[in-house]
Amino acid sequence: MKKIMLLGIALLLAAGTLARAEENPVPRIAWYGNLADGLAEAERSGRPILLISGAPACLGVPGVW
Amino acid sequence: MQGNIRSFLVNDQVVKASRSFVCIRLLTYENEQEYEFMERLLRVQSGTLPNTVFCLLAPDGKTKLTRSGRGPSFAYSNASALASGMKQVADKYPMAHENALSDTRLPRVHKVDVALNTAACDNRPLVVTVAGDRDELAKVDSTLLRLAWSEQFAGQFVFGSTTKRKDLRPLAGANETSAILIVEPGTYGVSGTVMAQLDTGASGEEIQQALAGALKDFTPQVKSHNAHIQTGYNLGIEWETVIPESDPQSVRAREAFKARQQRRQ
């Protein structure tokens, strides 16, 4: 019983460590989420295009790529 | 997004190189015109588009600069090679570096519900702009533009916008008069909670403070892929795509998963 409690506390502490706000958010790609705006911006700015597509669901369940 | 694709896109050098590109991430089965565009890009038979697509294109949006395929690994061996390749491509376009982060549009997803789901997938906060008509919406968006493309905030938020208040129903705490809402997406991206909201007329400084505060307070969720799917299935949470899923591998995997779940019940 004591071991289970200790394991539970350890897991809670680990979760607390992993799930916390980022003090300095890491740099991330800024994605256009639609084709028309992205193409128009590429034409306007003369920048090439990094195009990716993905379904915002896995096995039909949303919230994960 | 498959894990190996993600590993390319979170690489520091790839992110750095991306600033000289217009980065477009489409949602594969959510828009018919975009689906057809990608079919032409991959030259696949109509109605057989895989669920992931990758390509580098010229600013004309037509000329391919790399092989197109299901992911960056079709053209590059690893993330460092992709970053180098992107830099070489950008160097060929005189305006590419000069126009980094000079965008004149918000990088938004076309519908609020899809934007909310995308934010949940990315584990990032969502910014929604709302107004009564397109002209008003353009004014609201213009107040966010400089901040959205600043080094401080570029890539940190998912954006959506609407002229219909009913699109805000999944967002708990949304006020009737708000023009800019910053939202923490729920685990499955079918609901969200408003973290901060601003009315029309909020100053640039007020918006900046709200965005910075939301980033500080936002706690990315720890998601286990398999547990997320299993729990989502048990809760009956299912994402209905606009276009039927056409990737044979994904369709087979989904059918097999459902069959396994039904046998267990």
mmCIF file of C-alpha atoms in Angstrom:
data_model
loop_
_atom_site.group_PDB
_atom_site.id
_atom_site.type_symbol
_atom_site.label_atom_id
_atom_site.label_comp_id
_atom_site.label_asym_id
_atom_site.label_seq_id
_atom_site.Cartn_x
_atom_site.Cartn_y
_atom_site.Cartn_z
ATOM 1 C CA MET A 1 0.000 0.000 0.000
ATOM 2 C CA LYS A 2 2.833 2.338 0.948
ATOM 3 C CA LYS A 3 4.613 1.520 -2.338
ATOM 4 C CA ILE A 4 1.466 2.297 -4.318
ATOM 5 C CA MET A 5 1.101 5.643 -2.546
ATOM 6 C CA LEU A 6 4.744 6.508 -3.198
ATOM 7 C CA LEU A 7 4.364 5.522 -6.844
ATOM 8 C CA GLY A 8 1.253 7.682 -7.096
ATOM 9 C CA ILE A 9 3.061 10.673 -5.588
ATOM 10 C CA ALA A 10 6.004 10.126 -7.950
ATOM 11 C CA LEU A 11 3.674 10.017 -10.952
ATOM 12 C CA LEU A 12 1.907 13.188 -9.823
ATOM 13 C CA LEU A 13 5.230 14.953 -9.402
ATOM 14 C CA ALA A 14 6.370 13.746 -12.820
ATOM 15 C CA ALA A 15 3.127 14.930 -14.403
ATOM 16 C CA GLY A 16 3.556 18.295 -12.703
ATOM 17 C CA THR A 17 7.046 18.558 -14.107
ATOM 18 C CA LEU A 18 6.008 17.671 -17.639
ATOM 19 C CA ALA A 19 2.743 19.612 -17.826
ATOM 20 C CA ARG A 20 3.636 23.187 -17.090
ATOM 21 C CA ALA A 21 3.644 26.445 -18.959
ATOM 22 C CA GLU A 22 6.752 27.185 -21.005
ATOM 23 C CA GLU A 23 8.563 30.124 -19.467
ATOM 24 C CA ASN A 24 10.276 30.823 -22.770
ATOM 25 C CA PRO A 25 8.246 29.227 -25.552
ATOM 26 C CA VAL A 26 10.436 27.453 -28.083
ATOM 27 C CA PRO A 27 10.430 28.874 -31.627
ATOM 28 C CA ARG A 28 7.824 27.232 -33.832
ATOM 29 C CA ILE A 29 6.851 27.360 -37.493
ATOM 30 C CA ALA A 30 4.074 29.884 -38.151
ATOM 31 C CA TRP A 31 1.582 28.018 -40.331
ATOM 32 C CA TYR A 32 -1.055 29.397 -42.633
ATOM 33 C CA GLY A 33 -4.045 27.144 -42.113
ATOM 34 C CA ASN A 34 -5.588 27.708 -45.506
ATOM 35 C CA LEU A 35 -4.289 27.542 -49.062
ATOM 36 C CA ALA A 36 -5.736 30.755 -50.505
ATOM 37 C CA ASP A 37 -4.137 33.060 -47.923
ATOM 38 C CA GLY A 38 -0.824 31.218 -48.065
ATOM 39 C CA LEU A 39 -0.598 31.321 -51.865
ATOM 40 C CA ALA A 40 -1.548 35.002 -51.940
ATOM 41 C CA GLU A 41 1.110 35.819 -49.359
ATOM 42 C CA ALA A 42 3.769 33.830 -51.242
ATOM 43 C CA GLU A 43 2.991 35.672 -54.459
ATOM 44 C CA ARG A 44 3.021 39.045 -52.679
ATOM 45 C CA SER A 45 6.215 38.504 -50.708
ATOM 46 C CA GLY A 46 8.210 36.449 -53.228
ATOM 47 C CA ARG A 47 8.916 33.797 -50.630
ATOM 48 C CA PRO A 48 8.914 30.100 -51.542
ATOM 49 C CA ILE A 49 6.380 27.795 -49.927
ATOM 50 C CA LEU A 50 6.771 25.019 -47.382
ATOM 51 C CA LEU A 51 3.601 22.969 -47.850
ATOM 52 C CA ILE A 52 2.457 20.282 -45.464
ATOM 53 C CA SER A 53 -0.897 18.659 -44.979
ATOM 54 C CA GLY A 54 -2.186 16.436 -42.228
ATOM 55 C CA ALA A 55 -5.511 15.237 -40.862
ATOM 56 C CA PRO A 56 -6.315 16.685 -37.410
ATOM 57 C CA ALA A 57 -7.468 13.317 -36.103
ATOM 58 C CA CYS A 58 -6.036 9.843 -35.692
ATOM 59 C CA LEU A 59 -8.307 6.824 -36.202
ATOM 60 C CA GLY A 60 -11.166 9.324 -36.223
ATOM 61 C CA VAL A 61 -10.353 10.784 -32.810
ATOM 62 C CA PRO A 62 -9.565 14.554 -32.866
ATOM 63 C CA GLY A 63 -7.039 16.468 -30.797
ATOM 64 C CA VAL A 64 -3.990 14.630 -32.048
ATOM 65 C CA TRP A 65 -2.209 14.535 -35.432
ATOM 66 C CA MET B 1 0.849 14.318 -38.272
ATOM 67 C CA GLN B 2 3.004 11.249 -38.102
ATOM 68 C CA GLY B 3 5.832 11.275 -35.581
ATOM 69 C CA ASN B 4 8.589 11.249 -38.192
ATOM 70 C CA ILE B 5 7.070 14.254 -39.989
ATOM 71 C CA ARG B 6 6.804 16.096 -36.689
ATOM 72 C CA SER B 7 10.464 15.399 -35.932
ATOM 73 C CA PHE B 8 11.406 17.328 -39.104
ATOM 74 C CA LEU B 9 9.161 20.278 -38.319
ATOM 75 C CA VAL B 10 10.183 20.934 -34.713
ATOM 76 C CA ASN B 11 13.894 21.000 -35.568
ATOM 77 C CA ASP B 12 15.465 24.352 -34.599
ATOM 78 C CA GLN B 13 17.214 24.823 -37.952
ATOM 79 C CA VAL B 14 14.054 23.999 -39.886
ATOM 80 C CA VAL B 15 12.095 26.523 -37.810
ATOM 81 C CA LYS B 16 14.793 29.130 -38.456
ATOM 82 C CA ALA B 17 14.779 28.397 -42.212
ATOM 83 C CA SER B 18 10.954 28.524 -42.250
ATOM 84 C CA ARG B 19 10.986 32.287 -41.623
ATOM 85 C CA SER B 20 12.086 32.841 -45.234
ATOM 86 C CA PHE B 21 9.174 30.713 -46.462
ATOM 87 C CA VAL B 22 5.437 31.028 -46.472
ATOM 88 C CA CYS B 23 4.502 27.938 -44.488
ATOM 89 C CA ILE B 24 1.149 26.407 -45.333
ATOM 90 C CA ARG B 25 -0.253 23.512 -43.353
ATOM 91 C CA LEU B 26 -3.512 22.235 -44.751
ATOM 92 C CA LEU B 27 -6.029 19.969 -43.068
ATOM 93 C CA THR B 28 -6.206 17.087 -45.485
ATOM 94 C CA TYR B 29 -9.911 16.257 -45.583
ATOM 95 C CA GLU B 30 -11.449 19.608 -44.582
ATOM 96 C CA ASN B 31 -11.687 21.570 -47.848
ATOM 97 C CA GLU B 32 -12.533 20.308 -51.342
ATOM 98 C CA GLN B 33 -10.451 22.866 -53.285
ATOM 99 C CA GLU B 34 -7.414 22.213 -51.122
ATOM 100 C CA TYR B 35 -7.906 18.455 -51.488
ATOM 101 C CA GLU B 36 -7.974 18.775 -55.294
ATOM 102 C CA PHE B 37 -4.888 21.030 -55.224
ATOM 103 C CA MET B 38 -2.972 18.365 -53.321
ATOM 104 C CA GLU B 39 -4.206 15.590 -55.613
ATOM 105 C CA ARG B 40 -2.742 17.507 -58.563
ATOM 106 C CA LEU B 41 0.466 18.116 -56.641
ATOM 107 C CA LEU B 42 0.943 14.444 -55.843
ATOM 108 C CA ARG B 43 -0.480 13.304 -59.201
ATOM 109 C CA VAL B 44 -2.596 10.657 -57.533
ATOM 110 C CA GLN B 45 -5.803 9.195 -58.863
ATOM 111 C CA SER B 46 -8.890 11.232 -57.944
ATOM 112 C CA GLY B 47 -10.186 10.335 -54.481
ATOM 113 C CA THR B 48 -7.019 8.593 -53.282
ATOM 114 C CA LEU B 49 -5.122 11.385 -51.534
ATOM 115 C CA PRO B 50 -3.001 10.153 -48.603
ATOM 116 C CA ASN B 51 -3.553 11.828 -45.245
ATOM 117 C CA THR B 52 -0.176 13.604 -45.226
ATOM 118 C CA VAL B 53 1.467 15.650 -47.994
ATOM 119 C CA PHE B 54 4.781 17.511 -48.312
ATOM 120 C CA CYS B 55 6.358 19.699 -50.981
ATOM 121 C CA LEU B 56 8.442 22.853 -51.379
ATOM 122 C CA LEU B 57 6.973 25.164 -54.006
ATOM 123 C CA ALA B 58 8.044 28.352 -55.769
ATOM 124 C CA PRO B 59 6.247 31.578 -54.839
ATOM 125 C CA ASP B 60 3.914 31.008 -57.808
ATOM 126 C CA GLY B 61 2.394 28.088 -55.890
ATOM 127 C CA LYS B 62 2.746 25.837 -58.937
ATOM 128 C CA THR B 63 6.397 25.066 -59.553
ATOM 129 C CA LYS B 64 7.663 22.177 -57.465
ATOM 130 C CA LEU B 65 11.103 22.694 -55.960
ATOM 131 C CA THR B 66 11.345 19.204 -54.456
ATOM 132 C CA ARG B 67 9.748 15.830 -54.911
ATOM 133 C CA SER B 68 6.269 15.804 -53.457
ATOM 134 C CA GLY B 69 5.295 12.949 -51.201
ATOM 135 C CA ARG B 70 3.727 11.913 -47.945
ATOM 136 C CA GLY B 71 6.352 13.705 -45.867
ATOM 137 C CA PRO B 72 9.713 15.502 -45.915
ATOM 138 C CA SER B 73 11.508 12.131 -45.858
ATOM 139 C CA PHE B 74 10.475 11.673 -49.502
ATOM 140 C CA ALA B 75 12.925 14.432 -50.396
ATOM 141 C CA TYR B 76 15.309 14.782 -47.436
ATOM 142 C CA SER B 77 17.085 12.194 -45.312
ATOM 143 C CA ASN B 78 16.670 14.065 -42.031
ATOM 144 C CA ALA B 79 15.729 17.397 -40.480
ATOM 145 C CA SER B 80 19.207 18.910 -40.959
ATOM 146 C CA ALA B 81 19.069 18.071 -44.662
ATOM 147 C CA LEU B 82 15.635 19.682 -44.888
ATOM 148 C CA ALA B 83 16.915 22.832 -43.160
ATOM 149 C CA SER B 84 19.905 23.036 -45.534
ATOM 150 C CA GLY B 85 17.662 22.398 -48.524
ATOM 151 C CA MET B 86 15.255 25.118 -47.433
ATOM 152 C CA LYS B 87 18.094 27.604 -47.007
ATOM 153 C CA GLN B 88 19.421 26.796 -50.489
ATOM 154 C CA VAL B 89 15.955 27.276 -51.944
ATOM 155 C CA ALA B 90 15.388 30.563 -50.115
ATOM 156 C CA ASP B 91 18.772 31.892 -51.272
ATOM 157 C CA LYS B 92 17.516 31.670 -54.864
ATOM 158 C CA TYR B 93 14.663 34.090 -54.191
ATOM 159 C CA PRO B 94 15.912 37.648 -53.644
ATOM 160 C CA MET B 95 12.967 38.709 -51.476
ATOM 161 C CA ALA B 96 12.739 35.569 -49.337
ATOM 162 C CA HIS B 97 14.970 36.668 -46.469
ATOM 163 C CA GLU B 98 14.058 40.331 -46.694
ATOM 164 C CA ASN B 99 10.346 39.582 -46.389
ATOM 165 C CA ALA B 100 10.603 37.208 -43.442
ATOM 166 C CA LEU B 101 7.793 37.858 -40.934
ATOM 167 C CA SER B 102 6.443 40.736 -43.023
ATOM 168 C CA ASP B 103 3.108 39.044 -43.691
ATOM 169 C CA THR B 104 -0.015 41.021 -44.427
ATOM 170 C CA ARG B 105 -2.531 38.343 -43.391
ATOM 171 C CA LEU B 106 -3.258 36.457 -40.201
ATOM 172 C CA PRO B 107 -2.208 32.817 -40.545
ATOM 173 C CA ARG B 108 -5.653 31.466 -39.838
ATOM 174 C CA VAL B 109 -7.451 28.180 -40.246
ATOM 175 C CA HIS B 110 -10.599 28.616 -42.347
ATOM 176 C CA LYS B 111 -13.176 27.589 -39.716
ATOM 177 C CA VAL B 112 -13.272 28.103 -35.951
ATOM 178 C CA ASP B 113 -14.129 24.468 -35.116
ATOM 179 C CA VAL B 114 -11.254 23.198 -37.261
ATOM 180 C CA ALA B 115 -8.939 25.853 -35.777
ATOM 181 C CA LEU B 116 -9.903 24.678 -32.282
ATOM 182 C CA ASN B 117 -9.098 21.084 -33.182
ATOM 183 C CA THR B 118 -5.825 22.169 -34.803
ATOM 184 C CA ALA B 119 -4.869 24.049 -31.621
ATOM 185 C CA ALA B 120 -5.542 20.900 -29.598
ATOM 186 C CA CYS B 121 -3.412 18.841 -32.004
ATOM 187 C CA ASP B 122 -0.593 21.399 -31.784
ATOM 188 C CA ASN B 123 -1.032 21.806 -28.039
ATOM 189 C CA ARG B 124 -1.060 25.577 -28.506
ATOM 190 C CA PRO B 125 -3.497 28.339 -27.509
ATOM 191 C CA LEU B 126 -6.005 29.530 -30.097
ATOM 192 C CA VAL B 127 -6.730 33.155 -31.002
ATOM 193 C CA VAL B 128 -10.176 33.803 -32.486
ATOM 194 C CA THR B 129 -11.155 37.125 -34.019
ATOM 195 C CA VAL B 130 -14.859 37.859 -34.365
ATOM 196 C CA ALA B 131 -16.889 40.708 -35.855
ATOM 197 C CA GLY B 132 -20.308 41.313 -37.379
ATOM 198 C CA ASP B 133 -19.117 41.496 -40.981
ATOM 199 C CA ARG B 134 -16.008 41.047 -43.108
ATOM 200 C CA ASP B 135 -15.030 44.728 -43.068
ATOM 201 C CA GLU B 136 -15.168 44.857 -39.273
ATOM 202 C CA LEU B 137 -13.291 41.570 -39.088
ATOM 203 C CA ALA B 138 -10.530 42.970 -41.306
ATOM 204 C CA LYS B 139 -10.174 45.889 -38.866
ATOM 205 C CA VAL B 140 -9.929 43.542 -35.880
ATOM 206 C CA ASP B 141 -7.413 41.337 -37.708
ATOM 207 C CA SER B 142 -5.285 44.368 -38.583
ATOM 208 C CA THR B 143 -4.840 45.153 -34.887
ATOM 209 C CA LEU B 144 -3.331 41.688 -34.394
ATOM 210 C CA LEU B 145 -1.230 41.481 -37.528
ATOM 211 C CA ARG B 146 2.037 43.007 -36.365
ATOM 212 C CA LEU B 147 1.974 41.002 -33.140
ATOM 213 C CA ALA B 148 1.047 37.732 -34.855
ATOM 214 C CA TRP B 149 4.155 38.037 -37.058
ATOM 215 C CA SER B 150 6.516 39.308 -34.375
ATOM 216 C CA GLU B 151 9.461 37.168 -33.284
ATOM 217 C CA GLN B 152 7.811 36.987 -29.848
ATOM 218 C CA PHE B 153 4.563 35.399 -31.056
ATOM 219 C CA ALA B 154 5.085 33.952 -34.553
ATOM 220 C CA GLY B 155 4.161 30.273 -34.477
ATOM 221 C CA GLN B 156 2.999 30.329 -30.857
ATOM 222 C CA PHE B 157 -0.752 30.522 -31.560
ATOM 223 C CA VAL B 158 -3.258 28.952 -33.899
ATOM 224 C CA PHE B 159 -5.642 31.522 -35.442
ATOM 225 C CA GLY B 160 -9.263 31.366 -36.471
ATOM 226 C CA SER B 161 -11.861 34.006 -37.279
ATOM 227 C CA THR B 162 -15.571 34.290 -37.868
ATOM 228 C CA THR B 163 -18.439 36.676 -38.500
ATOM 229 C CA LYS B 164 -20.910 34.320 -36.802
ATOM 230 C CA ARG B 165 -21.196 34.406 -33.003
ATOM 231 C CA LYS B 166 -22.664 30.886 -33.022
ATOM 232 C CA ASP B 167 -19.217 29.596 -34.038
ATOM 233 C CA LEU B 168 -18.080 30.568 -30.522
ATOM 234 C CA ARG B 169 -20.458 28.130 -28.783
ATOM 235 C CA PRO B 170 -17.731 25.551 -28.043
ATOM 236 C CA LEU B 171 -15.726 28.261 -26.247
ATOM 237 C CA ALA B 172 -16.706 28.483 -22.584
ATOM 238 C CA GLY B 173 -16.637 32.014 -21.201
ATOM 239 C CA ALA B 174 -16.894 33.917 -24.498
ATOM 240 C CA ASN B 175 -18.540 37.324 -24.031
ATOM 241 C CA GLU B 176 -21.064 38.711 -26.493
ATOM 242 C CA THR B 177 -18.982 41.786 -27.271
ATOM 243 C CA SER B 178 -15.477 40.342 -27.493
ATOM 244 C CA ALA B 179 -13.526 40.866 -30.699
ATOM 245 C CA ILE B 180 -10.393 38.886 -29.817
ATOM 246 C CA LEU B 181 -10.536 35.713 -27.736
ATOM 247 C CA ILE B 182 -7.555 33.717 -26.547
ATOM 248 C CA VAL B 183 -8.613 30.144 -25.900
ATOM 249 C CA GLU B 184 -7.160 27.086 -24.255
ATOM 250 C CA PRO B 185 -8.313 24.127 -26.345
ATOM 251 C CA GLY B 186 -9.730 21.075 -24.604
ATOM 252 C CA THR B 187 -7.909 17.779 -24.911
ATOM 253 C CA TYR B 188 -9.901 16.713 -27.986
ATOM 254 C CA GLY B 189 -10.308 20.137 -29.544
ATOM 255 C CA VAL B 190 -14.092 19.969 -29.575
ATOM 256 C CA SER B 191 -14.376 22.546 -26.803
ATOM 257 C CA GLY B 192 -12.227 25.247 -25.297
ATOM 258 C CA THR B 193 -12.010 27.726 -22.433
ATOM 259 C CA VAL B 194 -11.482 31.442 -22.907
ATOM 260 C CA MET B 195 -8.264 32.539 -21.199
ATOM 261 C CA ALA B 196 -8.548 36.231 -22.110
ATOM 262 C CA GLN B 197 -10.749 38.372 -24.326
ATOM 263 C CA LEU B 198 -10.634 41.914 -25.648
ATOM 264 C CA ASP B 199 -13.238 44.222 -27.138
ATOM 265 C CA THR B 200 -12.906 46.177 -30.379
ATOM 266 C CA GLY B 201 -10.679 49.141 -29.749
ATOM 267 C CA ALA B 202 -8.182 47.351 -27.523
ATOM 268 C CA SER B 203 -4.772 48.966 -27.922
ATOM 269 C CA GLY B 204 -1.759 47.187 -29.338
ATOM 270 C CA GLU B 205 -0.228 47.173 -25.888
ATOM 271 C CA GLU B 206 -3.329 45.585 -24.343
ATOM 272 C CA ILE B 207 -3.359 42.894 -27.017
ATOM 273 C CA GLN B 208 0.348 42.245 -26.567
ATOM 274 C CA GLN B 209 -0.099 41.888 -22.800
ATOM 275 C CA ALA B 210 -3.029 39.521 -23.262
ATOM 276 C CA LEU B 211 -1.081 37.335 -25.715
ATOM 277 C CA ALA B 212 2.002 37.292 -23.496
ATOM 278 C CA GLY B 213 -0.119 36.485 -20.431
ATOM 279 C CA ALA B 214 -1.868 33.644 -22.218
ATOM 280 C CA LEU B 215 1.433 32.172 -23.353
ATOM 281 C CA LYS B 216 2.737 32.379 -19.803
ATOM 282 C CA ASP B 217 -0.373 30.713 -18.372
ATOM 283 C CA PHE B 218 -0.881 28.127 -21.102
ATOM 284 C CA THR B 219 0.060 24.634 -20.018
ATOM 285 C CA PRO B 220 0.586 22.206 -22.889
ATOM 286 C CA GLN B 221 -1.126 18.902 -22.163
ATOM 287 C CA VAL B 222 0.856 15.722 -21.864
ATOM 288 C CA LYS B 223 -0.783 13.392 -24.375
ATOM 289 C CA SER B 224 -0.097 9.720 -24.821
ATOM 290 C CA HIS B 225 -1.099 9.003 -28.411
ATOM 291 C CA ASN B 226 -2.600 5.562 -27.785
ATOM 292 C CA ALA B 227 -4.337 6.513 -24.515
ATOM 293 C CA HIS B 228 -5.744 9.644 -26.174
ATOM 294 C CA ILE B 229 -7.294 7.618 -28.982
ATOM 295 C CA GLN B 230 -8.584 4.876 -26.685
ATOM 296 C CA THR B 231 -10.183 7.338 -24.260
ATOM 297 C CA GLY B 232 -11.590 9.420 -27.095
ATOM 298 C CA TYR B 233 -13.172 6.341 -28.591
ATOM 299 C CA ASN B 234 -14.615 5.306 -25.204
ATOM 300 C CA LEU B 235 -16.066 8.807 -24.778
ATOM 301 C CA GLY B 236 -17.631 8.641 -28.236
ATOM 302 C CA ILE B 237 -15.600 11.583 -29.545
ATOM 303 C CA GLU B 238 -15.273 11.246 -33.284
ATOM 304 C CA TRP B 239 -14.092 13.762 -35.890
ATOM 305 C CA GLU B 240 -16.248 13.941 -39.008
ATOM 306 C CA THR B 241 -14.203 15.119 -41.961
ATOM 307 C CA VAL B 242 -15.753 17.225 -44.733
ATOM 308 C CA ILE B 243 -14.350 14.858 -47.361
ATOM 309 C CA PRO B 244 -14.332 11.120 -46.650
ATOM 310 C CA GLU B 245 -10.895 9.910 -45.592
ATOM 311 C CA SER B 246 -9.210 8.464 -48.675
ATOM 312 C CA ASP B 247 -5.892 7.128 -47.421
ATOM 313 C CA PRO B 248 -6.217 3.325 -47.726
ATOM 314 C CA GLN B 249 -3.773 2.746 -44.850
ATOM 315 C CA SER B 250 -5.657 5.099 -42.528
ATOM 316 C CA VAL B 251 -9.049 3.714 -43.507
ATOM 317 C CA ARG B 252 -7.893 0.132 -42.867
ATOM 318 C CA ALA B 253 -6.313 1.092 -39.523
ATOM 319 C CA ARG B 254 -9.498 2.874 -38.425
ATOM 320 C CA GLU B 255 -11.700 -0.070 -39.379
ATOM 321 C CA ALA B 256 -9.393 -2.539 -37.616
ATOM 322 C CA PHE B 257 -9.321 -0.354 -34.484
ATOM 323 C CA LYS B 258 -13.117 -0.108 -34.391
ATOM 324 C CA ALA B 259 -13.490 -3.853 -34.926
ATOM 325 C CA ARG B 260 -11.102 -4.546 -32.016
ATOM 326 C CA GLN B 261 -13.039 -2.174 -29.762
ATOM 327 C CA GLN B 262 -16.362 -3.762 -30.662
ATOM 328 C CA ARG B 263 -15.029 -7.259 -29.939
ATOM 329 C CA ARG B 264 -13.956 -6.074 -26.489
ATOM 330 C CA GLN B 265 -17.435 -4.735 -25.660
#
